[in-house]
Coordinates of C-alpha atoms and ligand atoms in Angstrom, one line a residue:
X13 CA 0.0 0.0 0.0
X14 CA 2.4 2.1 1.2
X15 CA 4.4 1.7 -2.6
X16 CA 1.3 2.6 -4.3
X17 CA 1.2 5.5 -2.3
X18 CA 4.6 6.8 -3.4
X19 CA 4.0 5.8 -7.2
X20 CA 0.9 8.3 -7.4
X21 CA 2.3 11.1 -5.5
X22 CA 5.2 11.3 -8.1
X23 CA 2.7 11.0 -10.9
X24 CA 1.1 14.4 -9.7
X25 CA 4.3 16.0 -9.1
X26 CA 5.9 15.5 -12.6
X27 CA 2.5 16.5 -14.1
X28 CA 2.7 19.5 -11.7
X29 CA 6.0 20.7 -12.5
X30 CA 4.9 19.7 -16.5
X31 CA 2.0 22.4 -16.6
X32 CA 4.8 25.2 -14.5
X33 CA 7.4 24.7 -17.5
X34 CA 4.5 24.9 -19.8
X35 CA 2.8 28.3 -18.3
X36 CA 6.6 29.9 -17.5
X37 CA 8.0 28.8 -21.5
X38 CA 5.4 29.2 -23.2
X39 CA 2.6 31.3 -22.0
X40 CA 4.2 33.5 -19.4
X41 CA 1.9 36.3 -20.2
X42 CA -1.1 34.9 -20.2
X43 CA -0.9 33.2 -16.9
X44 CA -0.5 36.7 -15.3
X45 CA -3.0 38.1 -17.4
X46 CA -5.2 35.5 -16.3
X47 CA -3.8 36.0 -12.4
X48 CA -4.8 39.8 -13.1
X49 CA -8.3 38.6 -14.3
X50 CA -9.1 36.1 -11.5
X51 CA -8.3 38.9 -9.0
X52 CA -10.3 41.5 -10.5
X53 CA -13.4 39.1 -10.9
X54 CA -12.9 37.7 -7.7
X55 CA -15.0 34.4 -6.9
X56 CA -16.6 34.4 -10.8
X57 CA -15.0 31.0 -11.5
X58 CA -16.1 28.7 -14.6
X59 CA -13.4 31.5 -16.7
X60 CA -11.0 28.4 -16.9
X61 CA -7.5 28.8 -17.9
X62 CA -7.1 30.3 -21.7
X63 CA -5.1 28.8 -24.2
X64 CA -5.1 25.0 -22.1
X65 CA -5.0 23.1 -24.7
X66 CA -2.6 25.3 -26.3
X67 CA 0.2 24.9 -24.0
X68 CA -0.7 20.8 -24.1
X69 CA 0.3 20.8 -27.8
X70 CA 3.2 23.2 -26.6
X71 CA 4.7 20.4 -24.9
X72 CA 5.0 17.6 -27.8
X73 CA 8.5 19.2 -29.1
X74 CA 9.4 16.8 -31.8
X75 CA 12.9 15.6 -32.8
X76 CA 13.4 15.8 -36.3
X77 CA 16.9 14.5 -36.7
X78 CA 19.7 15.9 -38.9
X79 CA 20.0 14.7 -42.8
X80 CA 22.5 14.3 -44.7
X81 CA 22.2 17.5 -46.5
X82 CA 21.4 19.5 -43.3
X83 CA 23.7 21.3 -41.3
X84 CA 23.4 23.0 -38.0
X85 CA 24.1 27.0 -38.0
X86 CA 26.4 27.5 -35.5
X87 CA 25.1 31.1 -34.9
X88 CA 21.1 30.6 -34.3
X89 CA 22.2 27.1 -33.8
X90 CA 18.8 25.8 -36.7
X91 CA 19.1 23.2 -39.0
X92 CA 19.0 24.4 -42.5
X93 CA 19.3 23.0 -45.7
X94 CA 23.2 22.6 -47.1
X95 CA 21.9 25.0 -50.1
X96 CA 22.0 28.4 -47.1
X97 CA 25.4 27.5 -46.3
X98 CA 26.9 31.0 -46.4
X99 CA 30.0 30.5 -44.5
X100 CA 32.1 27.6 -43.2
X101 CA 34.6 28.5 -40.7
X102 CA 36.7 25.1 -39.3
X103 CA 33.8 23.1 -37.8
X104 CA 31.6 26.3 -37.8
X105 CA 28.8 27.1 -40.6
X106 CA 26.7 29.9 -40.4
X107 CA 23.5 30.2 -42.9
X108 CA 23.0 32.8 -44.6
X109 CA 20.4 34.7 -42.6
X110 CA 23.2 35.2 -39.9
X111 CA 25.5 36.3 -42.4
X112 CA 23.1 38.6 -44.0
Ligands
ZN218 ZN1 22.1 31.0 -38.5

């Protein structure tokens, strides 16, 4: 009983510290908007939370690894296509937004 206990209590934590990341990444100014909203109302509940389902689909970051004819800007550090290689400095390259 008592390890069934712990097992759930976890669960809730990680979900807890989930939907923190979520607001403070992602949707930092809504949340105080809606802390400034839920004081000035004060009591009217059924508002919910804005944008809740938003910051779910927030959280499925997805991995798309590197091709072959990809390459990692070492400035703003996104993968581009070979073709906006605008400079290659040792194991460096920098696309050609950063170099302008
Ligand atoms: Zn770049």
């Amino acid at each position: 009983m008592a390890t069934d206990y712990d097992e759930v209590r976890s669960d809730v934590k990680e979900t807890q510290e989930n939907s923190l990341e979520a607001l403070q990444s992602a949707n930092a100014p809504d949340a105080r908007s809606v802390v400034q909203e839920l004081d000035e109302a004060d009591g009217l509940d059924g508002a919910g939370v804005p944008g809740g389902e938003f910051i779910a689909e927030e959280l499925i970051v997805q991995v798309i690894p590197q091709a072959n004819d990809e390459f990692t800007c070492s400035s703003c550090f996104l993968v581009r296509h070979r073709s906006q290689i605008a400079r290659q400095s040792g194991n460096d390259i920098y696309c050609t937004d950063c170099e302008g």
